[in-house]
């Protein structure tokens, strides 16, 4: 079976997390991804958060599956020449260096266009245009600058960082979509273009509901779906809403049986309006179905605390899985808080290829996420991340270099 992006060649000049997330996705869709790394060093993540001495870290291996690795010192003229040849045969150059680093290497847009006018140059940067455009950015900075931190956490606590890497992996996803769109446009225009995904913008895109709420707050001075309503105070910016859904269907995280010892014995419970009668029946409060104070969603917003307290008295009698089972029988939306251990052992996630076990020649077997996007006619087979420079000679041969050239490149320490 052919793959969706078969025939697309990616010059992967990415490092750390955001860029590699993007190119790994493209590789999973079948693109030939050639990762360029510094000789002897490689992507810094190879050695970071190490758990097995001498083996590439999980940080690196989980972000670089299905790629080839080439070592190239692109600051040496011989290395730059190899890079130029790569530019001439690739469709997309993906990079996430600090602002200006690519230009300093001499790889300007004009230079790329002169060699290969069909090439798409795709970049992750921390910020787009503006006062911070020159800044280096890591995940948590993006979460702060993109509106996530100020809207996450509890009202009486500091801004909070999410465990989900929305700045890095989230931006990588955005960039991948930009690349695929540019590839499609190229089929009509015949030309490449620049694709930019700033991390601040990607985080904000994922936080758009909070920008929605900012405007609602400015117009009405209050938001009935937030825990600050009806007794607390609203300021002039969207407050942190704790575990409240803040959306059209009120929800909360509730304790389940065993919560005293198990930090994840919780369930997320949504009081969807259409499920209200079923909820009342399940928790043994049939009288609430007709009670005036609870009769409409708007009325219930005034009483969310006592409502969730009562539901929690019910969930605390059951494990999160028992509660799930009962609630789903009645079409009441809910979800267990799953630990990473539970997720790693989940047979359905293994079955769907969302969690895969990968064999690595140095580190042995390890778990990784597989492709979360399933294409029926382009299934993903996850293959291990490359060792540093594993494919250097193979790719140089593809570029037309002979054995003597390779010896010369080695002597010049360019590969
Ligand atoms: N051969 C020779 N030099 C190479 C090379 C190679 N194969 N690959 C990279 N380099 C050089 C670059 O040219 C640059 O050199 P210069 O600064 O002298 O011009 C240098 O290595 C590294 O670049 P830089 O990106 O500044 O690395 P850093 O480790 O200092 O910063 C980040 C890391 C992530 C903060 C920064 O790259 C960044 O802000 N990127 C954009 C946002 C981003 O993606 N952040 C999230 C990362 S998950």
Coordinates of C-alpha atoms and ligand atoms in Angstrom, one line a residue:
X1 CA 0.0 0.0 0.0
X2 CA 1.4 3.4 -0.9
X3 CA 1.6 6.2 1.7
X4 CA 0.0 9.6 1.6
X5 CA 3.2 11.6 1.3
X6 CA 5.2 9.0 -0.6
X7 CA 7.7 10.8 -2.9
X8 CA 7.9 13.9 -0.7
X9 CA 11.5 14.5 0.5
X10 CA 12.0 16.5 3.7
X11 CA 15.3 18.2 4.7
X12 CA 14.8 18.0 8.4
X13 CA 16.9 20.7 10.0
X14 CA 15.0 20.6 13.3
X15 CA 15.9 19.9 16.9
X16 CA 14.5 19.5 20.4
X17 CA 10.7 19.0 20.2
X18 CA 8.6 21.4 18.1
X19 CA 10.2 20.8 14.8
X20 CA 10.9 17.1 15.2
X21 CA 7.2 16.6 16.1
X22 CA 6.3 18.1 12.7
X23 CA 8.8 16.1 10.7
X24 CA 7.9 12.8 12.5
X25 CA 4.3 13.3 11.5
X26 CA 5.3 13.8 7.9
X27 CA 7.5 10.7 8.1
X28 CA 4.6 8.8 9.5
X29 CA 2.5 9.8 6.5
X30 CA 5.3 8.4 4.2
X31 CA 7.6 11.3 3.5
X32 CA 11.4 10.6 3.3
X33 CA 12.7 12.6 6.2
X34 CA 16.4 13.3 6.2
X35 CA 17.5 14.7 9.5
X36 CA 20.6 16.9 9.4
X37 CA 22.6 16.9 12.7
X38 CA 25.9 18.3 13.8
X39 CA 28.8 15.7 13.6
X40 CA 29.6 14.1 16.9
X41 CA 26.9 16.0 18.8
X42 CA 23.6 15.6 17.0
X43 CA 20.2 16.9 18.3
X44 CA 20.8 18.0 21.9
X45 CA 17.9 15.8 23.0
X46 CA 19.9 12.7 22.2
X47 CA 21.7 13.1 25.5
X48 CA 19.1 14.9 27.5
X49 CA 17.0 13.2 30.2
X50 CA 19.1 10.1 29.7
X51 CA 17.9 6.9 31.4
X52 CA 20.3 4.3 29.8
X53 CA 24.0 5.4 29.7
X54 CA 25.3 5.5 26.1
X55 CA 21.8 5.1 24.5
X56 CA 19.8 7.8 22.8
X57 CA 17.3 9.2 25.2
X58 CA 13.6 8.5 25.1
X59 CA 13.2 12.3 24.6
X60 CA 15.0 11.9 21.2
X61 CA 13.8 8.5 20.1
X62 CA 10.1 9.3 20.7
X63 CA 10.4 12.4 18.4
X64 CA 12.4 11.0 15.6
X65 CA 10.9 7.8 14.4
X66 CA 10.9 6.9 10.7
X67 CA 13.7 9.3 9.8
X68 CA 17.2 9.0 8.4
X69 CA 20.1 10.8 10.1
X70 CA 22.9 12.5 8.3
X71 CA 25.7 14.4 10.1
X72 CA 26.8 17.6 8.4
X73 CA 28.8 20.6 9.7
X74 CA 26.9 23.2 7.8
X75 CA 29.3 25.9 9.0
X76 CA 32.1 24.3 7.0
X77 CA 32.2 25.1 3.3
X78 CA 32.2 21.4 2.4
X79 CA 29.2 20.8 4.6
X80 CA 27.4 23.8 3.2
X81 CA 27.9 22.3 -0.3
X82 CA 26.3 19.1 0.7
X83 CA 23.5 21.0 2.3
X84 CA 23.0 22.9 -1.0
X85 CA 22.8 19.6 -2.9
X86 CA 20.2 18.4 -0.4
X87 CA 18.2 21.6 -0.9
X88 CA 18.2 20.9 -4.6
X89 CA 16.7 17.4 -4.2
X90 CA 14.2 18.0 -1.3
X91 CA 10.7 19.4 -1.4
X92 CA 10.6 21.0 2.0
X93 CA 13.2 22.4 4.4
X94 CA 11.9 22.3 8.0
X95 CA 13.8 24.2 10.8
X96 CA 13.3 25.5 14.2
X97 CA 16.5 27.3 15.0
X98 CA 16.7 30.5 17.0
X99 CA 15.7 33.5 14.8
X100 CA 18.5 34.4 12.4
X101 CA 20.5 31.2 12.8
X102 CA 19.6 29.9 9.3
X103 CA 20.4 33.3 7.7
X104 CA 23.8 33.3 9.6
X105 CA 24.5 29.9 8.0
X106 CA 23.9 31.6 4.6
X107 CA 20.6 29.7 4.0
X108 CA 18.4 32.7 3.2
X109 CA 15.1 32.4 1.4
X110 CA 16.7 33.9 -1.7
X111 CA 19.5 31.4 -1.6
X112 CA 17.1 28.5 -1.3
X113 CA 14.9 29.9 -4.1
X114 CA 17.9 30.3 -6.4
X115 CA 18.7 26.6 -5.9
X116 CA 15.2 25.2 -5.8
X117 CA 12.3 27.5 -6.5
X118 CA 9.8 24.7 -5.7
X119 CA 11.2 24.3 -2.2
X120 CA 9.0 25.1 0.8
X121 CA 10.8 26.5 3.8
X122 CA 8.9 25.8 7.0
X123 CA 9.9 27.3 10.4
X124 CA 8.9 27.3 14.0
X125 CA 9.8 30.4 15.9
X126 CA 8.8 31.5 19.4
X127 CA 7.0 34.6 18.2
X128 CA 5.9 36.1 15.0
X129 CA 6.5 39.7 14.0
X130 CA 6.8 42.2 16.9
X131 CA 8.9 43.1 19.8
X132 CA 9.8 39.5 20.8
X133 CA 10.5 38.2 17.2
X134 CA 14.2 37.8 18.0
X135 CA 13.7 35.7 21.2
X136 CA 14.6 32.1 21.9
X137 CA 11.6 30.2 23.2
X138 CA 10.9 27.0 25.0
X139 CA 7.6 25.2 25.7
X140 CA 6.7 26.9 29.0
X141 CA 7.5 30.4 27.7
X142 CA 5.0 29.8 24.8
X143 CA 2.4 28.6 27.3
X144 CA 2.8 31.8 29.2
X145 CA 2.9 34.1 26.2
X146 CA 0.0 32.3 24.3
X147 CA -2.6 32.8 27.1
X148 CA -2.6 29.2 28.4
X149 CA -0.8 29.9 31.8
X150 CA -2.9 32.9 32.8
X151 CA -6.1 30.9 32.2
X152 CA -4.9 27.6 33.8
X153 CA -5.0 26.7 37.5
X154 CA -7.1 27.8 40.3
X155 CA -8.4 31.3 41.1
X156 CA -6.4 31.6 44.3
X157 CA -3.2 30.2 42.9
X158 CA -0.5 31.3 40.5
X159 CA -0.7 30.8 36.7
X160 CA -0.1 27.2 35.8
X161 CA 1.7 25.3 33.1
X162 CA -0.1 22.4 31.4
X163 CA 1.5 18.9 31.1
X164 CA 0.4 18.8 27.5
X165 CA 3.2 20.2 25.3
X166 CA 0.9 22.6 23.4
X167 CA 3.8 25.0 22.7
X168 CA 6.2 22.4 21.2
X169 CA 4.2 19.5 20.0
X170 CA 1.2 21.7 19.4
X171 CA 3.2 24.1 17.2
X172 CA 4.7 21.1 15.4
X173 CA 1.2 19.9 14.5
X174 CA 0.3 23.4 13.2
X175 CA 3.5 23.5 11.1
X176 CA 2.8 20.1 9.6
X177 CA -0.6 21.3 8.4
X178 CA 1.0 24.4 6.9
X179 CA 3.5 22.3 5.0
X180 CA 0.9 19.9 3.6
X181 CA -1.2 23.0 2.5
X182 CA 1.9 24.5 0.8
X183 CA 2.6 21.2 -0.9
X184 CA -0.9 21.2 -2.3
X185 CA -0.7 24.8 -3.4
X186 CA 2.6 24.0 -5.2
X187 CA 0.8 21.4 -7.3
X188 CA -1.0 24.4 -8.9
X189 CA 1.6 27.2 -8.6
X190 CA 4.7 25.1 -9.2
X191 CA 6.4 27.3 -6.6
X192 CA 7.5 26.9 -3.0
X193 CA 6.7 29.4 -0.2
X194 CA 7.6 30.2 3.4
X195 CA 5.6 28.6 6.1
X196 CA 5.8 30.0 9.6
X197 CA 4.2 28.7 12.8
X198 CA 5.1 30.9 15.8
X199 CA 4.6 29.1 19.1
X200 CA 2.8 32.0 20.7
X201 CA 0.2 31.9 17.9
X202 CA -0.2 28.1 18.0
X203 CA -0.8 28.2 21.8
X204 CA -3.3 31.1 21.4
X205 CA -5.1 29.1 18.6
X206 CA -5.5 26.3 21.1
X207 CA -6.7 28.8 23.8
X208 CA -9.2 30.6 21.5
X209 CA -12.1 29.9 23.9
X210 CA -10.4 32.1 26.5
X211 CA -10.1 34.9 24.0
X212 CA -13.8 34.4 23.4
X213 CA -14.4 34.6 27.1
X214 CA -12.3 37.8 27.4
X215 CA -14.7 39.5 25.1
X216 CA -17.8 38.1 26.9
X217 CA -16.4 39.3 30.2
X218 CA -15.7 42.8 28.8
X219 CA -19.3 43.0 27.5
X220 CA -21.2 41.6 30.5
X221 CA -18.8 41.9 33.4
X222 CA -19.5 38.3 34.4
X223 CA -19.5 34.7 33.1
X224 CA -22.0 32.3 34.6
X225 CA -20.1 29.2 33.6
X226 CA -17.1 30.1 35.7
X227 CA -16.6 29.1 39.4
X228 CA -16.4 32.8 40.3
X229 CA -20.1 33.0 39.6
X230 CA -22.3 33.7 41.5
X231 CA -20.4 34.5 44.7
X232 CA -16.9 35.4 43.7
X233 CA -15.4 38.5 41.9
X234 CA -14.4 39.0 38.3
X235 CA -11.5 41.3 37.3
X236 CA -10.9 42.7 33.9
X237 CA -9.2 39.6 32.4
X238 CA -10.4 36.0 32.0
X239 CA -9.7 34.3 35.4
X240 CA -8.4 30.8 36.0
X241 CA -11.4 28.4 36.1
X242 CA -9.9 25.4 37.9
X243 CA -11.5 22.3 36.6
X244 CA -14.7 23.9 35.5
X245 CA -15.4 23.4 31.9
X246 CA -16.2 27.1 31.4
X247 CA -18.2 26.1 28.3
X248 CA -21.8 25.4 27.5
X249 CA -21.9 22.1 29.5
X250 CA -20.8 22.5 33.1
X251 CA -18.3 19.9 34.3
X252 CA -16.1 19.1 37.2
X253 CA -13.5 16.6 38.3
X254 CA -14.9 14.5 41.1
X255 CA -13.4 12.1 43.6
X256 CA -14.0 8.4 43.2
X257 CA -13.5 5.5 45.5
X258 CA -9.9 5.2 46.7
X259 CA -9.1 8.8 46.1
X260 CA -7.4 9.0 49.6
X261 CA -4.6 6.8 48.4
X262 CA -4.7 7.1 44.6
X263 CA -3.9 10.5 43.2
X264 CA -5.8 9.6 40.0
X265 CA -9.0 8.2 41.5
X266 CA -11.1 10.9 39.8
X267 CA -13.6 11.2 37.1
X268 CA -14.6 14.2 34.9
X269 CA -18.3 14.6 35.0
X270 CA -20.3 16.7 32.6
X271 CA -23.9 17.8 33.4
X272 CA -25.0 17.9 29.8
X273 CA -28.4 19.6 29.7
X274 CA -30.1 16.8 27.8
X275 CA -28.7 14.2 30.3
X276 CA -30.0 16.0 33.4
X277 CA -33.0 13.7 34.1
X278 CA -30.7 10.7 33.7
X279 CA -28.2 12.2 36.0
X280 CA -30.8 12.8 38.7
X281 CA -32.0 9.3 38.4
X282 CA -28.5 7.7 38.6
X283 CA -27.5 9.6 41.7
X284 CA -30.9 9.0 43.4
X285 CA -32.3 12.5 43.2
X286 CA -35.3 12.0 41.0
X287 CA -36.9 15.0 42.8
X288 CA -34.4 17.3 41.2
X289 CA -35.9 16.7 37.7
X290 CA -38.9 18.8 38.5
X291 CA -37.4 21.0 41.2
X292 CA -37.6 24.7 40.2
X293 CA -34.1 25.6 41.4
X294 CA -32.6 23.0 39.0
X295 CA -35.1 23.0 36.2
X296 CA -33.1 24.8 33.5
X297 CA -29.4 25.0 32.7
X298 CA -29.4 28.7 33.6
X299 CA -30.9 27.9 37.0
X300 CA -28.4 25.1 37.6
X301 CA -25.5 27.5 37.0
X302 CA -26.5 29.2 40.2
X303 CA -26.2 25.9 42.1
X304 CA -23.3 24.1 40.6
X305 CA -21.4 23.7 43.8
X306 CA -24.2 21.8 45.7
X307 CA -25.0 19.9 42.5
X308 CA -21.4 18.6 42.0
X309 CA -21.1 18.0 45.8
X310 CA -24.1 15.7 45.6
X311 CA -22.9 13.9 42.4
X312 CA -19.5 13.5 44.1
X313 CA -21.1 11.8 47.1
X314 CA -22.3 9.2 44.5
X315 CA -19.0 8.9 42.5
X316 CA -17.1 8.4 45.8
X317 CA -19.0 5.1 46.3
X318 CA -17.6 3.7 43.0
X319 CA -14.2 3.4 41.3
X320 CA -13.8 5.7 38.3
X321 CA -14.2 2.7 36.0
X322 CA -17.4 1.5 37.7
X323 CA -18.8 5.1 37.5
X324 CA -17.8 5.3 33.8
X325 CA -19.7 2.0 33.1
X326 CA -22.9 3.2 34.8
X327 CA -22.8 6.7 33.4
X328 CA -22.1 5.6 29.8
X329 CA -25.1 3.2 30.0
X330 CA -27.2 6.4 30.4
X331 CA -25.3 8.5 27.8
X332 CA -23.9 10.8 30.5
X333 CA -20.6 12.2 29.2
X334 CA -17.7 11.5 31.6
X335 CA -14.1 10.4 31.5
X336 CA -11.8 8.8 34.0
X337 CA -8.6 10.6 35.0
X338 CA -6.1 8.1 33.6
X339 CA -2.5 7.9 34.9
X340 CA 0.4 7.5 32.4
X341 CA 0.8 4.0 33.8
X342 CA -2.8 3.1 33.0
X343 CA -2.5 4.7 29.5
X344 CA 0.8 2.8 28.9
X345 CA -1.0 -0.5 29.7
X346 CA -4.2 0.2 27.8
X347 CA -4.8 -2.6 25.3
X348 CA -7.1 -0.5 23.1
X349 CA -4.4 2.1 22.6
X350 CA -1.9 -0.6 21.7
X351 CA -4.4 -2.1 19.3
X352 CA -5.0 1.2 17.5
X353 CA -1.3 1.9 17.2
X354 CA -1.6 5.0 19.3
X355 CA 1.0 3.4 21.7
X356 CA 3.6 1.3 20.1
X357 CA 6.5 -0.8 21.3
X358 CA 9.7 -0.1 19.4
X359 CA 12.9 -2.2 19.2
X360 CA 16.1 -0.2 19.4
X361 CA 19.6 -1.7 18.9
X362 CA 21.1 0.2 21.9
X363 CA 18.3 0.8 24.3
X364 CA 16.2 -2.4 23.6
X365 CA 12.5 -2.2 23.6
X366 CA 10.6 1.0 24.6
X367 CA 7.1 2.5 24.3
X368 CA 6.3 5.4 22.2
X369 CA 3.3 7.2 20.9
X370 CA 2.3 6.2 17.4
X371 CA 0.6 8.3 14.8
X372 CA -2.5 9.8 16.5
X373 CA -4.0 10.6 13.0
X374 CA -5.3 7.5 11.3
X375 CA -5.5 7.4 7.5
X376 CA -7.4 4.4 6.2
X377 CA -5.4 4.2 3.0
X378 CA -2.0 5.3 4.5
X379 CA -1.5 3.2 7.6
X380 CA 1.5 4.1 9.8
X381 CA 4.3 1.7 10.7
X382 CA 6.5 3.1 13.4
X383 CA 10.2 2.4 12.9
X384 CA 12.9 3.2 15.3
X385 CA 14.7 6.6 15.4
X386 CA 18.1 6.6 13.6
X387 CA 21.4 6.5 15.3
X388 CA 23.5 9.7 14.9
X389 CA 24.7 9.8 11.3
X390 CA 23.4 6.3 10.5
X391 CA 22.5 7.2 7.0
X392 CA 25.2 9.7 6.1
X393 CA 26.9 7.6 3.5
X394 CA 23.6 6.4 2.0
X395 CA 22.4 9.9 1.6
X396 CA 25.7 11.2 0.2
X397 CA 25.6 8.4 -2.4
X398 CA 22.1 9.6 -3.3
X399 CA 23.5 13.1 -3.8
X400 CA 26.2 11.7 -6.1
X401 CA 29.2 11.6 -3.8
X402 CA 31.7 8.8 -4.4
X403 CA 33.8 7.0 -1.9
X404 CA 36.8 9.4 -2.3
X405 CA 34.5 12.4 -1.8
X406 CA 33.3 10.9 1.5
X407 CA 36.8 10.4 2.7
X408 CA 37.5 14.0 1.9
X409 CA 34.4 15.2 3.7
X410 CA 35.5 13.1 6.7
X411 CA 39.0 14.6 6.6
X412 CA 37.5 18.1 6.6
X413 CA 35.3 17.0 9.5
X414 CA 32.3 18.2 7.5
X415 CA 30.4 15.0 8.2
Ligands
LIG1 N1 26.3 22.3 11.7 C1 26.8 23.5 12.2 N2 26.1 24.3 13.0 C2 24.9 24.0 13.3 C3 24.2 22.8 12.8 C4 25.0 22.0 12.0 N3 24.5 20.8 11.5 N4 23.0 22.8 13.3 C5 22.8 23.9 14.1 N5 23.9 24.6 14.1 C6 24.2 25.9 14.7 C7 23.3 27.0 14.3 O1 23.7 27.5 13.1 C8 23.3 27.9 15.5 O2 24.5 28.6 15.4 P1 24.7 30.2 15.6 O3 23.9 30.6 16.7 O4 26.2 30.4 15.8 O5 24.2 30.9 14.3 C9 23.4 26.9 16.6 O6 23.9 25.7 16.1 C10 22.2 26.6 17.4 O7 21.1 27.3 17.2 P2 20.0 27.7 18.3 O8 18.8 27.5 17.6 O9 20.3 29.1 18.8 O10 20.2 26.6 19.5 P3 20.0 26.9 21.1 O11 20.2 25.5 21.6 O12 20.8 28.0 21.6 O13 18.5 27.3 21.2 C11 16.1 27.0 21.1 C12 17.4 26.3 21.3 C13 15.0 25.9 21.0 C14 15.8 27.9 22.3 C15 16.1 27.8 19.8 O14 16.5 27.0 18.7 C16 14.7 28.5 19.4 O15 14.3 29.4 20.0 N6 14.1 27.9 18.4 C17 12.8 28.4 17.9 C18 11.7 28.1 18.8 C19 11.5 26.6 19.1 O16 11.4 25.8 18.2 N7 11.5 26.3 20.4 C20 11.1 25.1 20.9 C21 12.1 24.1 20.9 S1 11.3 22.5 21.4

